[in-house]
Tab-separated table of C-alpha atoms in Angstrom:
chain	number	residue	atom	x	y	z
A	1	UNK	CA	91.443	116.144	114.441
A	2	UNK	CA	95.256	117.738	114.503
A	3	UNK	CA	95.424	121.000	113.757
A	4	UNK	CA	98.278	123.683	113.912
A	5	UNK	CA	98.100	127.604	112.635
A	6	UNK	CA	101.147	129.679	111.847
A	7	UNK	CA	101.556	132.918	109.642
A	8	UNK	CA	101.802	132.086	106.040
A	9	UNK	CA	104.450	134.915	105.535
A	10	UNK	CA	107.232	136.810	107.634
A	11	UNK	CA	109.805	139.117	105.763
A	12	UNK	CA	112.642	140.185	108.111
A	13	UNK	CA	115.920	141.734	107.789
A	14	UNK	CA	119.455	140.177	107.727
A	15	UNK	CA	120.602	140.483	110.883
A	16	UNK	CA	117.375	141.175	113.000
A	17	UNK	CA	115.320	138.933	114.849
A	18	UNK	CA	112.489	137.040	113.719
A	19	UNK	CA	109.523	135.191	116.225
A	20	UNK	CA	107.196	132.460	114.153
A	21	UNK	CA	104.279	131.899	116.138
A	22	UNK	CA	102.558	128.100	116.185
A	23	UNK	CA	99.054	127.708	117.830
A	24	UNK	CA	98.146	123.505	118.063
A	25	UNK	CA	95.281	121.226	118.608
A	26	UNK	CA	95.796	118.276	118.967
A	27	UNK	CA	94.422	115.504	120.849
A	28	UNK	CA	97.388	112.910	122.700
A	29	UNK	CA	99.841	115.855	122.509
A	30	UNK	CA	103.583	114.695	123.029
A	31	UNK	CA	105.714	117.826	122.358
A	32	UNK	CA	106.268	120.527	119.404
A	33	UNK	CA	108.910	120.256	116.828
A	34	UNK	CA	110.470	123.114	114.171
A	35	UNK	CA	111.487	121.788	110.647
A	36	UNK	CA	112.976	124.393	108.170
A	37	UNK	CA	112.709	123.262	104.351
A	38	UNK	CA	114.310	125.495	101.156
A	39	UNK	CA	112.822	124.967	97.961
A	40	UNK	CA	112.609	122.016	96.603
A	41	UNK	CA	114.388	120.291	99.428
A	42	UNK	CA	113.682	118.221	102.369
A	43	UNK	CA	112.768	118.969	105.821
A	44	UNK	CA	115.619	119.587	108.288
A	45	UNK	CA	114.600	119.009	111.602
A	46	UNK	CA	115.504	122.152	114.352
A	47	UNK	CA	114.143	121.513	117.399
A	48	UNK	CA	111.844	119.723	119.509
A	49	UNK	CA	110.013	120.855	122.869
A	50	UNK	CA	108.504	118.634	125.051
A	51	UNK	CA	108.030	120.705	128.045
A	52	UNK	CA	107.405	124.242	128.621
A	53	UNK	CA	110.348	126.613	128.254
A	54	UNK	CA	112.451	127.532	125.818
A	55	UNK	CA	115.427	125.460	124.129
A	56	UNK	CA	118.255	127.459	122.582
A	57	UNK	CA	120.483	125.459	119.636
A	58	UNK	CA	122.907	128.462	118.526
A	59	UNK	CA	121.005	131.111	116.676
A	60	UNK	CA	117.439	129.132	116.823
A	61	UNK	CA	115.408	128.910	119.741
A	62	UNK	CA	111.983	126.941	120.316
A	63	UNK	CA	109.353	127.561	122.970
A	64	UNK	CA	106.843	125.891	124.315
A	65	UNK	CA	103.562	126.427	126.547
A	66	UNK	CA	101.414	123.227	127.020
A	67	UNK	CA	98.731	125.247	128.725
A	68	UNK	CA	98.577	127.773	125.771
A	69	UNK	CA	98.845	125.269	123.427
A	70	UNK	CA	101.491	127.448	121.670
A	71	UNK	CA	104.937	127.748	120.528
A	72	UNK	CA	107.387	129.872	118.618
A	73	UNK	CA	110.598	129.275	116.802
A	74	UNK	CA	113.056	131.917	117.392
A	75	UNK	CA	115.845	133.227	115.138
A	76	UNK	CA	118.427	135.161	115.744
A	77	UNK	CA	121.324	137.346	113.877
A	78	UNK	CA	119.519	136.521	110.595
A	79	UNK	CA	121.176	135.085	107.627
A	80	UNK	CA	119.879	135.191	104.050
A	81	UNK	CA	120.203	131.451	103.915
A	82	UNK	CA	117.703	131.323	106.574
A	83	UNK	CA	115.163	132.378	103.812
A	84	UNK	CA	113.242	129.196	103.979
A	85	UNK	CA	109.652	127.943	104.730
A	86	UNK	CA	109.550	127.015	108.481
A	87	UNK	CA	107.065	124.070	110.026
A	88	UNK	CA	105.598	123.769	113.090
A	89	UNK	CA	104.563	119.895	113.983
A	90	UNK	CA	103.344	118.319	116.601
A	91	UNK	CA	103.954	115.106	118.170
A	92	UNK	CA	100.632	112.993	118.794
A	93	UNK	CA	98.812	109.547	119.247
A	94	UNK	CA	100.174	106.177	120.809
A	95	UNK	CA	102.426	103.854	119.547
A	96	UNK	CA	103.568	105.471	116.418
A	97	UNK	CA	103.675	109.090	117.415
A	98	UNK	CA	102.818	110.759	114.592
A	99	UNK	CA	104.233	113.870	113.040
A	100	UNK	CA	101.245	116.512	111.990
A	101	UNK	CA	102.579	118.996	109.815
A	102	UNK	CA	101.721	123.087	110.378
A	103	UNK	CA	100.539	124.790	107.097
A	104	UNK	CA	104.352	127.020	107.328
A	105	UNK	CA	105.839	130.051	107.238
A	106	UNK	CA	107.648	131.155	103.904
A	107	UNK	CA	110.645	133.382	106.036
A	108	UNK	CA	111.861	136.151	103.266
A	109	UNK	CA	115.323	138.042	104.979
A	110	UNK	CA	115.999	141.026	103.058
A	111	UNK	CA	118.892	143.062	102.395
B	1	UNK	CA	124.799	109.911	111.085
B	2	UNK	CA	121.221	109.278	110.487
B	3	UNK	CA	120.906	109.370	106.550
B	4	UNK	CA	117.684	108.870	104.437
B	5	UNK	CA	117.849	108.091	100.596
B	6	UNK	CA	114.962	108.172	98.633
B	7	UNK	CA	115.213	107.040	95.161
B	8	UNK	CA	114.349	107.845	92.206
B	9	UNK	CA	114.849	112.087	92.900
B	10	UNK	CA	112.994	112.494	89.859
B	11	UNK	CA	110.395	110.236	87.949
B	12	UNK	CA	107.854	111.446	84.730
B	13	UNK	CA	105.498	108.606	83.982
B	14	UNK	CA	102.944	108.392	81.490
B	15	UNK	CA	99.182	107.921	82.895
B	16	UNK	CA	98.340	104.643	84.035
B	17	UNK	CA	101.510	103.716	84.591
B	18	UNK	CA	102.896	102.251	88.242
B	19	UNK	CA	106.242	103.949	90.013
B	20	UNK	CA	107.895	102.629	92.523
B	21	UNK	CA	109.631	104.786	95.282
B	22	UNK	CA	112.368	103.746	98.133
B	23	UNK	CA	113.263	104.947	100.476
B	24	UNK	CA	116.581	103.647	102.916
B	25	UNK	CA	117.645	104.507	105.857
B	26	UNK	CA	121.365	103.632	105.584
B	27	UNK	CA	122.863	104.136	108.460
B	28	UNK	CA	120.434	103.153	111.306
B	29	UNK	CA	117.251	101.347	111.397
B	30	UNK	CA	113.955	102.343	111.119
B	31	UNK	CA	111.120	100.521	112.686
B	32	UNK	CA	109.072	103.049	111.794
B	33	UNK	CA	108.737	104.722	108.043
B	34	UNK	CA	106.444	107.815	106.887
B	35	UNK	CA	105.502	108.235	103.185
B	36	UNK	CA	104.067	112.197	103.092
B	37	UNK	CA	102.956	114.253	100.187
B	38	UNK	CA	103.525	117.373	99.272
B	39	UNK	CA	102.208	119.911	96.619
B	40	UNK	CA	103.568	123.670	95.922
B	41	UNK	CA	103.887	126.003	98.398
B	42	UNK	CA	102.034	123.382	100.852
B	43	UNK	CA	102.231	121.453	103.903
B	44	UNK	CA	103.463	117.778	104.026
B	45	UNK	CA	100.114	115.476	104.384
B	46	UNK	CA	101.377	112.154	106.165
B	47	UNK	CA	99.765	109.590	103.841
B	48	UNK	CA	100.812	106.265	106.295
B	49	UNK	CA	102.630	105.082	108.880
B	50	UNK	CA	105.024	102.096	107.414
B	51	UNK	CA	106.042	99.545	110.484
B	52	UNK	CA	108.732	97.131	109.370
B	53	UNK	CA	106.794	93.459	109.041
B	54	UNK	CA	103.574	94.482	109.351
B	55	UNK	CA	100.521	95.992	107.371
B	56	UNK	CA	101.045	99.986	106.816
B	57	UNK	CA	98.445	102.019	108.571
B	58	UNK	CA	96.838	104.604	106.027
B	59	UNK	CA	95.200	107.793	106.857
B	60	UNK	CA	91.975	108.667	106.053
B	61	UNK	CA	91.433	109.478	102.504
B	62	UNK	CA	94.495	107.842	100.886
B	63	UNK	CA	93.726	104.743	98.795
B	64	UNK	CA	95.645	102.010	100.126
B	65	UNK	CA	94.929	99.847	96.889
B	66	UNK	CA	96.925	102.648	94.738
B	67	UNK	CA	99.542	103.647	97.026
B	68	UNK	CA	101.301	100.208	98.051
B	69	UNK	CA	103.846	100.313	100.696
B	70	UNK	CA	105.997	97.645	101.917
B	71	UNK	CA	108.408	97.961	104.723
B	72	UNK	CA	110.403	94.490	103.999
B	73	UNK	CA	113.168	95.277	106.362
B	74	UNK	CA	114.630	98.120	108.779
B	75	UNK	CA	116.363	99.889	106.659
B	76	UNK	CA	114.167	99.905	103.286
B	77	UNK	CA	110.228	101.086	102.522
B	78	UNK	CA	108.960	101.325	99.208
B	79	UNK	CA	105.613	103.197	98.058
B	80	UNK	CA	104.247	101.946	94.167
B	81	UNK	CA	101.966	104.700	93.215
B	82	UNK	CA	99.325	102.186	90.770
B	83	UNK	CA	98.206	103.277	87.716
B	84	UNK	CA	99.098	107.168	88.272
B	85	UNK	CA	97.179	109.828	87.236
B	86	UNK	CA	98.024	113.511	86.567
B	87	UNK	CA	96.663	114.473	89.819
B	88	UNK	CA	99.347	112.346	91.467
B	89	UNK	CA	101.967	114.420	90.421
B	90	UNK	CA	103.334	115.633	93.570
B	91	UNK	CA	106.257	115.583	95.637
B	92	UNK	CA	106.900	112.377	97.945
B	93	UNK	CA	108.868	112.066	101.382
B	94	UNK	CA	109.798	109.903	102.913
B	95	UNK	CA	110.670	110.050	106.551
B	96	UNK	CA	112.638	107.471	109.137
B	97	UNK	CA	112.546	107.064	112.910
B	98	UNK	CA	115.545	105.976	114.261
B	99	UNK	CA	114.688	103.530	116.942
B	100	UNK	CA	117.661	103.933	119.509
B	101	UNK	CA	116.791	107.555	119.656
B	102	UNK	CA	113.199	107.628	120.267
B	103	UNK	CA	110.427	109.490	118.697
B	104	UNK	CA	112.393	112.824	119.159
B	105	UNK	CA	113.603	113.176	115.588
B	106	UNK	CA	112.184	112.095	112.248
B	107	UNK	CA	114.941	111.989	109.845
B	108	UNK	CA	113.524	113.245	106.286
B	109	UNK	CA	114.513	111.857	102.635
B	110	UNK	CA	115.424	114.593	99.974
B	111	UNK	CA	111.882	113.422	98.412
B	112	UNK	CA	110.908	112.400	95.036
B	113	UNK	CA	108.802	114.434	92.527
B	114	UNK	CA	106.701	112.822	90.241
B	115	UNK	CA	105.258	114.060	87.406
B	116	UNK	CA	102.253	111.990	85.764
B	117	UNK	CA	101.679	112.853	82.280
């Protein structure tokens, strides 16, 4: 089966820097994506890695390590709007490539 | 670019009752269609895979006798949740691939909650 494991909860401070950690198995892997989601709304999609390294977008940045099996999502100069829930998925399976959803991780930034 | 409506937003049905949900890609097309569910403070469960023309694919689990889905053209998927129980109160999304761009991105719908009574 697919499986991914991030942390359920991650409080940080406006204007610090915040790592979300995503551990994957998953058999046919393809590449890790990073889909952010406020409450009550619909996933927006942030990045996608398909080879190791790390891919910057402005203030977000996504890593990968195929041999790990691991990624993180990276923010940067946090923003209270960035209080979301954040998804790691994974891309898997011929033909359709299916999207399997990480459990997330509710981001909190504080005062 | 690369819009998904779903519609309705919102839909309360009494039990036993059947709801249909769309879901329209309106400014590309979509060979490929994903209905998930979601329930509070959880992850989105991919229900099926909805290929324009053909049969959807379900995943394990998920009645394909109460949770129709057509995918009639490119740009348009429904899902008819049959005779709906409470326990089907959820919300749904649904999600589009835009074929000239690969599998890279899956463009989401703003969802639709439904609330059985």
């Amino acid at each position: 089966g697919q499986s991914l494991e991030q942390p359920s909860e991650v409080t940080a401070v406006e204007g610090a820097i915040v790592q979300i950690n995503c551990t994957y198995q998953t058999s046919g892997f393809y590449g890790l994506s990073w889909y952010q989601q406020h409450d009550g709304g619909a996933p927006t999609f942030l990045s996608y890695n398909a080879l190791d390294g790390l891919e910057e977008t402005g203030r977000f940045s996504s890593f990968l390590s195929r041999s790990d099996s691991y990624g993180y999502l990276l923010l940067q100069e946090l923003q209270m709007k960035d209080s979301a829930s954040y998804f790691c998925a994974a891309y898997s399976g011929a033909g359709s490539y299916q999207l399997t959803f990480g459990k997330g991780t509710k981001l909190s930034v504080i005062p | 670019g690369a819009v998904v409506s779903q519609h309705p937003s919102w839909v309360i049905c009494k039990s036993g009752t059947s709801v249909k949900i769309e879901c329209r890609s309106l400014d590309f097309q979509a060979t490929t269609m994903f209905w998930y569910r979601q329930f509070p403070k959880q992850s989105l469960m991919l229900m099926a895979t909805s290929n324009e023309g053909s049969k959807a694919t379900y995943e394990q689990g998920v009645e394909k006798d109460k949770f129709l889905i057509n995918h009639a053209s490119l740009t348009l998927s429904t899902l008819t949740v049959t005779s709906a129980h409470p326990e089907d109160s959820s919300f749904y999304i649904c999600s589009a691939r835009d074929s000239s761009r690969g599998f890279r991105e899956q463009f989401f719908g703003p969802g639709t909650r439904l609330t059985v009574l």
